[in-house]
CSV table of C-alpha atoms in Angstrom, one decimal:
chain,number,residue,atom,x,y,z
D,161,UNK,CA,0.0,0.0,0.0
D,162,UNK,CA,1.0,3.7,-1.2
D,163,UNK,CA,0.2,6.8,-1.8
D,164,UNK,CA,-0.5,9.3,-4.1
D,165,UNK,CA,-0.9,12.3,-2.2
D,166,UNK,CA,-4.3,12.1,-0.6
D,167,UNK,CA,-4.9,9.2,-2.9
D,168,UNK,CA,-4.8,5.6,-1.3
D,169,UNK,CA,-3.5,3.0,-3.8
D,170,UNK,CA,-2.8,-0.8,-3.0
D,171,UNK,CA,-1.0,-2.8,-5.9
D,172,UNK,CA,-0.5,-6.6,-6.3
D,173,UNK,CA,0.7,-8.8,-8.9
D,174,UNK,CA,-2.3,-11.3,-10.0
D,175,UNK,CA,-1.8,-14.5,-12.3
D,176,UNK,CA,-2.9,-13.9,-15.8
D,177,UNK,CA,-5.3,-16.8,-15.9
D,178,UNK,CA,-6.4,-15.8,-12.6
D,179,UNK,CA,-7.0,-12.3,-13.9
D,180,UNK,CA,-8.5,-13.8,-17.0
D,181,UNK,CA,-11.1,-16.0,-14.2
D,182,UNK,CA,-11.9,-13.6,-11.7
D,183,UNK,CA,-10.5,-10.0,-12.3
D,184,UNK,CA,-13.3,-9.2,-15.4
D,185,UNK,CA,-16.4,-7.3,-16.2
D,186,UNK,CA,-18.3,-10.7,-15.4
D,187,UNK,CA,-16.8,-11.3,-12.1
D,188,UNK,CA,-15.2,-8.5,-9.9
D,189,UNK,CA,-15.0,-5.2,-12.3
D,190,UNK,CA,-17.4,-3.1,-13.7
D,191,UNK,CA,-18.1,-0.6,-16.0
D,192,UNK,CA,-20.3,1.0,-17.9
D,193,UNK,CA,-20.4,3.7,-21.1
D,194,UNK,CA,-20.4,7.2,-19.5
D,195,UNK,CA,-23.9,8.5,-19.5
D,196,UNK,CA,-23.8,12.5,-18.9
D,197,UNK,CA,-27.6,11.9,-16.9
D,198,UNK,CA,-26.2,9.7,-14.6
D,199,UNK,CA,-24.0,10.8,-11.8
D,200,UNK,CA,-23.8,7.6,-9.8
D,201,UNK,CA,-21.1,5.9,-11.6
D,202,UNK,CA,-18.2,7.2,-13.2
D,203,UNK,CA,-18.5,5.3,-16.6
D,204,UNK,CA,-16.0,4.5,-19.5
D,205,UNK,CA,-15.4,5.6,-23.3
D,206,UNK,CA,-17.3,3.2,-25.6
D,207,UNK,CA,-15.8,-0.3,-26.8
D,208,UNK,CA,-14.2,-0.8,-29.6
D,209,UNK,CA,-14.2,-4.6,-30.9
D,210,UNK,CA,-11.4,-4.4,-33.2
D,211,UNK,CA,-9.1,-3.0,-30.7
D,212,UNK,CA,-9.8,-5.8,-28.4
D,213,UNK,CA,-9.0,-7.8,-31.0
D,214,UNK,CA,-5.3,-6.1,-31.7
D,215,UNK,CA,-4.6,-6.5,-28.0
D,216,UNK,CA,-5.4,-10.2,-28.1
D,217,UNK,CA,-3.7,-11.1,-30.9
D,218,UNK,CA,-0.9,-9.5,-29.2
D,219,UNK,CA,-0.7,-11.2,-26.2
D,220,UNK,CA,-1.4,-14.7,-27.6
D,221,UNK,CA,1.3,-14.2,-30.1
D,222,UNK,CA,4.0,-13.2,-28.2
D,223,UNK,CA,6.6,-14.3,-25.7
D,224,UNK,CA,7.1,-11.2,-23.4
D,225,UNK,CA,3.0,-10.5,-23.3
D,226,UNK,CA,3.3,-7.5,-21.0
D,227,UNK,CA,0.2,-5.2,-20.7
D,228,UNK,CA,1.0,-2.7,-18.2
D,229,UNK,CA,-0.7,-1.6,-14.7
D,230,UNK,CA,-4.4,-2.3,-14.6
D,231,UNK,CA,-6.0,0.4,-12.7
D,232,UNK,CA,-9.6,-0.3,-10.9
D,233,UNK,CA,-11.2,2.1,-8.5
D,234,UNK,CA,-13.0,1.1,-5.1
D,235,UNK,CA,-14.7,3.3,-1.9
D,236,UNK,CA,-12.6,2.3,1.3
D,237,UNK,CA,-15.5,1.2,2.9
D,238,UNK,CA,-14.4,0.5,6.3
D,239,UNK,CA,-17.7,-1.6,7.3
D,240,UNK,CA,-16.5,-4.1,3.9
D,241,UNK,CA,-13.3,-3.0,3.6
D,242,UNK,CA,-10.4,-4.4,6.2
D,243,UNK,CA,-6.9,-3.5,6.0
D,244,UNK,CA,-4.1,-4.7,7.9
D,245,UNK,CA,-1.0,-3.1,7.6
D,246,UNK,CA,2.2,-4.9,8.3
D,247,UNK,CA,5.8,-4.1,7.4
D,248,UNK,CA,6.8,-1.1,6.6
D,249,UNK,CA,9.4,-1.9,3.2
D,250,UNK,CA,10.1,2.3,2.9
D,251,UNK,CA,9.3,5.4,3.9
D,252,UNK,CA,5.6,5.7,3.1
D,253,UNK,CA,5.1,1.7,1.5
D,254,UNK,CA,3.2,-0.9,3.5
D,255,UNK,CA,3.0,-4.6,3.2
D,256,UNK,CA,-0.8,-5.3,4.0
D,257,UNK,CA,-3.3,-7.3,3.9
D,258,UNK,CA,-7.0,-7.0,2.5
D,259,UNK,CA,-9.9,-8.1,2.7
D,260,UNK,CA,-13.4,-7.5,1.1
D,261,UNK,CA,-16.4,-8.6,2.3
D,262,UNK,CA,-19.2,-9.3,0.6
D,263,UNK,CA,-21.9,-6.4,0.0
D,264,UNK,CA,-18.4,-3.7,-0.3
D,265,UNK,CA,-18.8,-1.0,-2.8
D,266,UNK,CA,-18.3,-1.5,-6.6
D,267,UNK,CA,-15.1,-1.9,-8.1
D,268,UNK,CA,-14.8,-0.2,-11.2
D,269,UNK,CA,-12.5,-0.5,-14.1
D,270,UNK,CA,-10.7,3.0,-13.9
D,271,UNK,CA,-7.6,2.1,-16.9
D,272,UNK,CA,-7.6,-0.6,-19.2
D,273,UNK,CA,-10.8,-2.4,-19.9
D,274,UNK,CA,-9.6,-2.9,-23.2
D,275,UNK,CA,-6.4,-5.3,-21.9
D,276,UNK,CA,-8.8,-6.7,-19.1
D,277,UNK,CA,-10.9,-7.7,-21.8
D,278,UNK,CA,-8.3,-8.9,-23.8
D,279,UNK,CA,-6.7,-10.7,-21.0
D,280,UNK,CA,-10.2,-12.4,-20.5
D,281,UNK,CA,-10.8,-13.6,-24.0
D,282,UNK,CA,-7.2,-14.6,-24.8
D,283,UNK,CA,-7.0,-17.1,-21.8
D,284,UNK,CA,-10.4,-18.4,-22.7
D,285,UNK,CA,-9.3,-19.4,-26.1
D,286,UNK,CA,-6.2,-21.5,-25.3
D,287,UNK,CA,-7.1,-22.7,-21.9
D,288,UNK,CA,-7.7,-26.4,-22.9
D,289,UNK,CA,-5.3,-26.5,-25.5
D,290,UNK,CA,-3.1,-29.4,-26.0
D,291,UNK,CA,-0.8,-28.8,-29.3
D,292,UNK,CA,0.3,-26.3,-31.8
D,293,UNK,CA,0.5,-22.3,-31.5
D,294,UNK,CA,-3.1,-22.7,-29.4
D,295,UNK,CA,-0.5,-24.7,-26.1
D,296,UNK,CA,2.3,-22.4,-26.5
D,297,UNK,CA,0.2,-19.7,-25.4
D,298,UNK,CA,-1.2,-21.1,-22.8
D,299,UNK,CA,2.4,-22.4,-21.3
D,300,UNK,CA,3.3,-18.6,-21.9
D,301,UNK,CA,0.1,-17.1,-20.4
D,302,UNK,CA,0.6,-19.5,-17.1
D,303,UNK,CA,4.1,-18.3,-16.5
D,304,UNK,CA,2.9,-14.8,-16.8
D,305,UNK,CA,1.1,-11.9,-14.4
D,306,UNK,CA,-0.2,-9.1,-14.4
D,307,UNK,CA,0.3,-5.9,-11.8
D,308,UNK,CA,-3.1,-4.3,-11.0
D,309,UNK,CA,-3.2,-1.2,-8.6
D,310,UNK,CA,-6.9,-0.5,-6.6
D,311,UNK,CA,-7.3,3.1,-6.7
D,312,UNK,CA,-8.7,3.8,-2.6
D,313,UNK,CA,-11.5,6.4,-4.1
D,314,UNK,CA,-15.0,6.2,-4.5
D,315,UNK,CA,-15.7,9.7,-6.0
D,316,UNK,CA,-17.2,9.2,-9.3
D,317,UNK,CA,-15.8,12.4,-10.9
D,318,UNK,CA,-12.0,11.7,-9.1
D,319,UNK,CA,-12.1,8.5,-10.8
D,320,UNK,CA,-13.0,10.2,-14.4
D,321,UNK,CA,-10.4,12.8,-13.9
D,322,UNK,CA,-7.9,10.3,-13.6
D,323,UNK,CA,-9.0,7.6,-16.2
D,324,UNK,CA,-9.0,11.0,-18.7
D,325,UNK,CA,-5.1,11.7,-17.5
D,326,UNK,CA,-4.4,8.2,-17.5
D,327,UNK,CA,-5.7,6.7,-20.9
D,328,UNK,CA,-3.2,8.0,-23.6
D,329,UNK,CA,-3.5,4.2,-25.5
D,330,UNK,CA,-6.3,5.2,-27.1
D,331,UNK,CA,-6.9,8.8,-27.9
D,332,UNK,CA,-10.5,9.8,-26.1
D,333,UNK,CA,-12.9,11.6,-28.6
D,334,UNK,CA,-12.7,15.6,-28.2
D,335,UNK,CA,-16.7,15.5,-27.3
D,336,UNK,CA,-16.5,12.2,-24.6
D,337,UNK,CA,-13.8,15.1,-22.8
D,338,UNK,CA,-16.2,17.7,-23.2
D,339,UNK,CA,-18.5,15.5,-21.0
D,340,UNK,CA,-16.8,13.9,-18.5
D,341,UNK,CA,-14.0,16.1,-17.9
D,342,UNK,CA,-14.8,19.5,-15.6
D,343,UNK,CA,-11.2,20.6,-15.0
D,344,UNK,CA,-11.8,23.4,-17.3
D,345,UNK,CA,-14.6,26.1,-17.5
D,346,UNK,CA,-15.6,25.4,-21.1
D,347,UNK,CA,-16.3,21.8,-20.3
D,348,UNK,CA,-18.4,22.5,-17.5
D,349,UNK,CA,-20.2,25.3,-19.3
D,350,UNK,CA,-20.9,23.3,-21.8
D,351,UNK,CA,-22.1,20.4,-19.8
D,352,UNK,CA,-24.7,22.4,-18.2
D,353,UNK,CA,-26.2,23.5,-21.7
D,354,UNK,CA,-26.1,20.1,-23.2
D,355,UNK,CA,-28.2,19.3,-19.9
D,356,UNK,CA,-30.6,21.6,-20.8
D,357,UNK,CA,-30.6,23.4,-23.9
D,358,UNK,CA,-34.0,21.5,-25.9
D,359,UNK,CA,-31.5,21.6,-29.0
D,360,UNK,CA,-29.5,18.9,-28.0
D,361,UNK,CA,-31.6,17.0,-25.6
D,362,UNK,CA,-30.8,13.7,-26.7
D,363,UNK,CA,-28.8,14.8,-29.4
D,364,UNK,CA,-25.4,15.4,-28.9
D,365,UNK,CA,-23.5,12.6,-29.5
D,366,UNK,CA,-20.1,11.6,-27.4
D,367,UNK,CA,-19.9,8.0,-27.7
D,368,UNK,CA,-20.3,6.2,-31.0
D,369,UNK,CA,-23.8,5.9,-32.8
D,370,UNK,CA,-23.9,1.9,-31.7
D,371,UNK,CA,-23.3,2.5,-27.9
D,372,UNK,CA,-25.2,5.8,-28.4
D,373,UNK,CA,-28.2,3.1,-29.2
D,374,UNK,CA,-27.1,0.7,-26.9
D,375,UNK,CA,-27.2,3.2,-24.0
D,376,UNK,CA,-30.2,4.4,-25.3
D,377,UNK,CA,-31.8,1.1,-25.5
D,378,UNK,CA,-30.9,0.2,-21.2
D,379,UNK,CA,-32.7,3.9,-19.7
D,380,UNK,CA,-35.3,4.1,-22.1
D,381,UNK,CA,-34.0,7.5,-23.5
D,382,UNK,CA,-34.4,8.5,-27.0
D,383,UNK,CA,-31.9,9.5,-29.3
D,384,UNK,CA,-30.9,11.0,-32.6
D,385,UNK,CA,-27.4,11.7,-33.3
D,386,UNK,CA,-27.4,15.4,-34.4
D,387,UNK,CA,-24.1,17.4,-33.0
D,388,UNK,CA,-21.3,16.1,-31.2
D,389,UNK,CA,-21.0,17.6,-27.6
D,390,UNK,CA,-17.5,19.7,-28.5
D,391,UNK,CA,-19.5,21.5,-31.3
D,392,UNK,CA,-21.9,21.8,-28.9
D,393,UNK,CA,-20.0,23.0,-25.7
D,394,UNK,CA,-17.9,25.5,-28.3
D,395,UNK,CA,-21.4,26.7,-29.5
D,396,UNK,CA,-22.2,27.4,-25.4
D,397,UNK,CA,-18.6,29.2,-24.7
D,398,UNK,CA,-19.5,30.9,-28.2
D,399,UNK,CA,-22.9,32.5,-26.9
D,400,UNK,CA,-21.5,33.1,-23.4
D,401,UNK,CA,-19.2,36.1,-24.9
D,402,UNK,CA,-16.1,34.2,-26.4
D,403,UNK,CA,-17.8,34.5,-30.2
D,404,UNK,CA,-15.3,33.4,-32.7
D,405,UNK,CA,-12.2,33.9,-30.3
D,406,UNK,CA,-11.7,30.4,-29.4
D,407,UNK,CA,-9.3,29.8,-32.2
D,408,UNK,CA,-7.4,27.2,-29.8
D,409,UNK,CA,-9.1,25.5,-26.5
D,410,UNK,CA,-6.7,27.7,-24.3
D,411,UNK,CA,-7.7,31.3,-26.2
D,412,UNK,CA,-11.3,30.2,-25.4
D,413,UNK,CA,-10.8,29.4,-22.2
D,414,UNK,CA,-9.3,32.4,-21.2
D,415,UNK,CA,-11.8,34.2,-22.4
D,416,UNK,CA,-14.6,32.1,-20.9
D,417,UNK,CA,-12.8,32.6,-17.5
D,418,UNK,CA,-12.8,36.3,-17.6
D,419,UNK,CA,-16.1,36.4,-18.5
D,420,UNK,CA,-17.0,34.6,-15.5
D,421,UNK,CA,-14.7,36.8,-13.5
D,422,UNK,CA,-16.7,39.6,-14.2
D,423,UNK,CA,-19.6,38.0,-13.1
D,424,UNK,CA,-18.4,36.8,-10.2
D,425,UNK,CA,-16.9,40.2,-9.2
D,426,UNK,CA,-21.0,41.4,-9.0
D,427,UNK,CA,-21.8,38.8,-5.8
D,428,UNK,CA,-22.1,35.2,-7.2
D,429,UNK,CA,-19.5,32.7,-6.4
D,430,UNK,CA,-17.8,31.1,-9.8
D,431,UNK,CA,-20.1,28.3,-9.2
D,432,UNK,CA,-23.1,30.5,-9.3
D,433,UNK,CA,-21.6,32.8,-12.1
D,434,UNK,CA,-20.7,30.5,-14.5
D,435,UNK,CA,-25.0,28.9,-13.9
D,436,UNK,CA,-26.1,32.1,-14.6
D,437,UNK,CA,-24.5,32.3,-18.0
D,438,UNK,CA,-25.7,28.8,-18.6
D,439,UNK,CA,-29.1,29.6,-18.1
D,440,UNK,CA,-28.6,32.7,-20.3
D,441,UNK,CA,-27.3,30.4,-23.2
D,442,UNK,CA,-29.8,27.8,-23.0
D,443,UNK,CA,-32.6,30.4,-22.8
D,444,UNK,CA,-31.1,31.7,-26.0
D,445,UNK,CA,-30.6,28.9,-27.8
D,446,UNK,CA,-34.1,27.4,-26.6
D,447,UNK,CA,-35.3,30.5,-28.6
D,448,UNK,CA,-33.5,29.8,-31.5
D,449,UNK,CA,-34.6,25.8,-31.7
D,450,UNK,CA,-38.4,27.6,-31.5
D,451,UNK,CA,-37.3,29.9,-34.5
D,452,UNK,CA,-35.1,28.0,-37.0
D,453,UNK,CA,-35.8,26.3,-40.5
D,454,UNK,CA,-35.1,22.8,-39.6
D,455,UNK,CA,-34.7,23.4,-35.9
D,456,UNK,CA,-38.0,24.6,-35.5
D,457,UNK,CA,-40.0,21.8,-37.5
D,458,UNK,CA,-37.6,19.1,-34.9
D,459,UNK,CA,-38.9,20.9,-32.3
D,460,UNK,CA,-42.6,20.4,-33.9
D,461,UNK,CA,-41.9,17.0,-34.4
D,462,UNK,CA,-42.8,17.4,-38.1
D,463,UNK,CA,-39.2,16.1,-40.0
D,464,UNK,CA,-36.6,13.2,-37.7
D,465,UNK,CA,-33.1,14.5,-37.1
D,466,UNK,CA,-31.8,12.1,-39.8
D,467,UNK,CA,-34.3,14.2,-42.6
D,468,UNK,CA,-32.9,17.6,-41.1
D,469,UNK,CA,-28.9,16.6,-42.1
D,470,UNK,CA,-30.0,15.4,-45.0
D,471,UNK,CA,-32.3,18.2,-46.1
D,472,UNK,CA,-30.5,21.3,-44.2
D,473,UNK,CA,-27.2,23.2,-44.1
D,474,UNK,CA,-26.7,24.1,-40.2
D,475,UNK,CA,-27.1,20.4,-39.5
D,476,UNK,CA,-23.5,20.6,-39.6
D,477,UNK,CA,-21.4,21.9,-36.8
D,478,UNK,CA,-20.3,24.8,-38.8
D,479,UNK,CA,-23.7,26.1,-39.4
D,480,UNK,CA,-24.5,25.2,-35.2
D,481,UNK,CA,-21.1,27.6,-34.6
D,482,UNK,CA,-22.9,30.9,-37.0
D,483,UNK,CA,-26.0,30.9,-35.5
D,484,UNK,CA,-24.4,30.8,-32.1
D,485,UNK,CA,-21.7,33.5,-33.1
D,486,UNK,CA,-24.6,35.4,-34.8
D,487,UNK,CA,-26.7,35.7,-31.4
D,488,UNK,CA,-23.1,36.8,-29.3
D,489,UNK,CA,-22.8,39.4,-31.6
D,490,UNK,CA,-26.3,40.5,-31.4
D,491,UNK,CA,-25.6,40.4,-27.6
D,492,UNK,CA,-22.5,42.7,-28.0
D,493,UNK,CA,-24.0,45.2,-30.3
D,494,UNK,CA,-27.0,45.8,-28.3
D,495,UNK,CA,-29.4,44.4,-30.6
D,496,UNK,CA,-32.8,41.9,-29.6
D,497,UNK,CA,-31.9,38.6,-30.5
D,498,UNK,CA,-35.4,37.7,-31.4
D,499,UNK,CA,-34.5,40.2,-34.3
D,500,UNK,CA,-31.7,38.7,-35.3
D,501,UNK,CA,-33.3,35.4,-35.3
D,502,UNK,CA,-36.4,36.9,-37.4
D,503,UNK,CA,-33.6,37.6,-40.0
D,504,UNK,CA,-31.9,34.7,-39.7
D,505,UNK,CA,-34.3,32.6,-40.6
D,506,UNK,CA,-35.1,34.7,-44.0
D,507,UNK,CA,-31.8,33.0,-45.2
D,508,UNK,CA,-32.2,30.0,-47.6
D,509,UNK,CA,-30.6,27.6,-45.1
D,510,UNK,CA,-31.9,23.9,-47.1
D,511,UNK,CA,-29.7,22.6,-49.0
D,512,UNK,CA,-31.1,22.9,-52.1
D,513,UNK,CA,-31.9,26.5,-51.8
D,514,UNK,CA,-28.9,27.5,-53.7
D,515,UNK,CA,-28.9,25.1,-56.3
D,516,UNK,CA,-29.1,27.3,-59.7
D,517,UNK,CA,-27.6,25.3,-61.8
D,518,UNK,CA,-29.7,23.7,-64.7
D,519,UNK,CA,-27.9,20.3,-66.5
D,520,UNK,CA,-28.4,19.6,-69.8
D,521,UNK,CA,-27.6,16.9,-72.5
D,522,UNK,CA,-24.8,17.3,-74.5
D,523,UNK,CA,-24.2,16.0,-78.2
D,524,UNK,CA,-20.4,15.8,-79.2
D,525,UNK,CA,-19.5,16.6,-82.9
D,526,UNK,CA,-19.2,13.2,-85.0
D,527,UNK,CA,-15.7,14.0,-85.3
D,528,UNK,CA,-14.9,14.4,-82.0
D,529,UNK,CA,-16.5,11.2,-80.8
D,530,UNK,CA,-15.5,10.4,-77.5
D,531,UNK,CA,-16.1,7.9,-74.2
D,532,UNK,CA,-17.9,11.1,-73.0
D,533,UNK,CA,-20.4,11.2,-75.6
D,534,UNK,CA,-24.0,11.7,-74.8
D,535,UNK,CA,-23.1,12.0,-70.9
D,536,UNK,CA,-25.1,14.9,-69.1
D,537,UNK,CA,-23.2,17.7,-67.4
D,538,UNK,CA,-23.7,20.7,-66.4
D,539,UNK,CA,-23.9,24.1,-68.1
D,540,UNK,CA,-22.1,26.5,-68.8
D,541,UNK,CA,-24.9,29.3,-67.5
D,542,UNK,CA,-26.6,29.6,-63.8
């Protein structure tokens, strides 16, 4: 047993087959895909079966299968939780012993499901083997171990501050940061409009479109991919007062903290500030979901999110990003945003608004025959 500053650890090595047997998602660990709604568990990013797959190749293939520290994350329940310490090996560094009773708090996988997984699956293939490749790995997998560390920490948002600053194998998606990381102010602001705003009320994607479904499928939620949550929490910081200066995350957040600062210098604590502003922005963008082409017949319920990309322009995140720097700047020249919404929606924003070009059928001369011949294309006039 160590520590990490105030953080508790305990590390062991474990037996890979007895890893494979006990330490999995079917046994001991859990986890789950983050879900921004719920706050009782700190969740993970979503799984992605071919990288499973690399890992286990990997490791049934080779002779030095080596996966690193796994990293799992418990409460130190002290009513299910016993530990007894006994030497002391260095300043700081404690044999012990543990045990865990039944009914203890939930372990959950903190750093690498995907090797825990792997681990799992690989063992399970060559367990019985007797000959060939299939029995080398298994002789190599029973001489081998694994070191896992149990994180002392039952915070859900600790745990998801650490599995972001820990998980550098695979590179998390810019919008599952945006939601489960709340180091930074535009993450949190952002967080509290996605929450809220109608807009992206089941709509703003930050896992991918299966385990979107999947999720969606076990709490009964709908959903319909429309923006991903970083468009979305730039879109907030955008509306807030930043506007188009958040040409790099730390521009924008510098700007997003002052703007708080000067809230906050007015009475409200940072907390309260940065609320207020999110209210603000969801009211505002609540407004413009009301007044919209596209938006507005989602809202209705008259066209599906899948029809509105297909049929309109701002159904990208570039078109979400001008109609949120078009209300800041209505906001910091004075004007009524309902006015600048009333001539925003004047614009042709469907796709084929624009579309002026006519096509026509085009004859080559005889003596100029070509593999081109009698193929439409367009003209030469708009």
């Amino acid at each position: 047993m160590s520590r990490s500053g105030k953080l508790h650890k305990i590390s062991w090595t474990e037996p890979m087959r007895s890893m494979a047997e006990l330490w999995n998602f079917e046994s001991l660990i859990d986890r789950s895909n983050y879900n921004l709604n719920d706050h009782g568990r700190p969740g993970q990013r979503d799984i992605s079966e071919s990288q499973i797959k690399k890992i286990t190749d990997g490791i049934r293939t080779s002779e030095r299968p080596y996966i690193g520290t796994l990293v799992v994350g418990m409460e130190y329940d002290i009513g299910f939780v016993k530990i007894e310490k006994g030497v002391e090996v260095m300043p700081g560094v404690f044999l012990v012993k543990i045990t865990i009773y039944e009914g203890a708090p939930i372990i959950w996988s903190v750093d690498g499901q995907y090797r825990v997984m792997a681990v799992t699956r690989c063992c399970s293939s060559v367990k019985d083997a007797v000959e060939g490749d299939a029995l080398s790995a298994r002789r190599v997998i029973e001489e081998s171990a694994v070191e896992p560390t149990l994180l002392l920490e039952g915070d859900h948002d600790i745990l998801a501050d650490l599995f972001i600053t820990m998980a550098s194998t695979k590179p998390i998606s810019p919008s599952l940061i945006a939601v489960m990381d709340k180091s930074s102010t535009p993450n949190r602001l952002g967080q509290h409009v996605i929450r809220r705003a109608t807009l992206f009320e089941g709509r703003a994607t930050y896992l991918a479109s299966a385990a979107h479904k999947e999720l969606a499928k076990e709490t009964g939620d709908a959903f319909e991919a429309l923006y991903p949550a970083a468009a979305a929490r730039s879109a907030a910081s955008a509306v807030a007062g930043v506007g188009v200066r958040d040409r790099s995350s730390e521009i924008r957040d510098t700007h997003l903290d002052a703007i708080v600062q000067a809230r906050t210098a007015v009475g409200s604590s940072g907390d309260e500030a940065l609320a207020l502003i999110g209210d603000e922005v969801v009211e505002l963008l609540d407004l413009a979901h009301e007044r919209m082409p596209g938006w507005r017949e989602i809202a209705e319920g008259t066209i599906s999110v899948t029809e509105f990309r297909q049929q309109y322009l701002h159904s990208a995140a570039a078109g979400l990003h001008v109609i949120a720097n078009c209300i800041v700047a209505a906001r910091i020249a004075k004007v009524p945003v309902p006015e600048v919404l009333d001539a925003l929606v004047e614009i042709p924003w469907r796709r084929d608004a624009l579309q002026t070009v006519a096509w026509a059928r085009v004859h080559r001369s005889p003596t100029r025959s070509s593999s081109r011949d009698n193929r439409s294309c367009p003209s030469a006039t708009t």
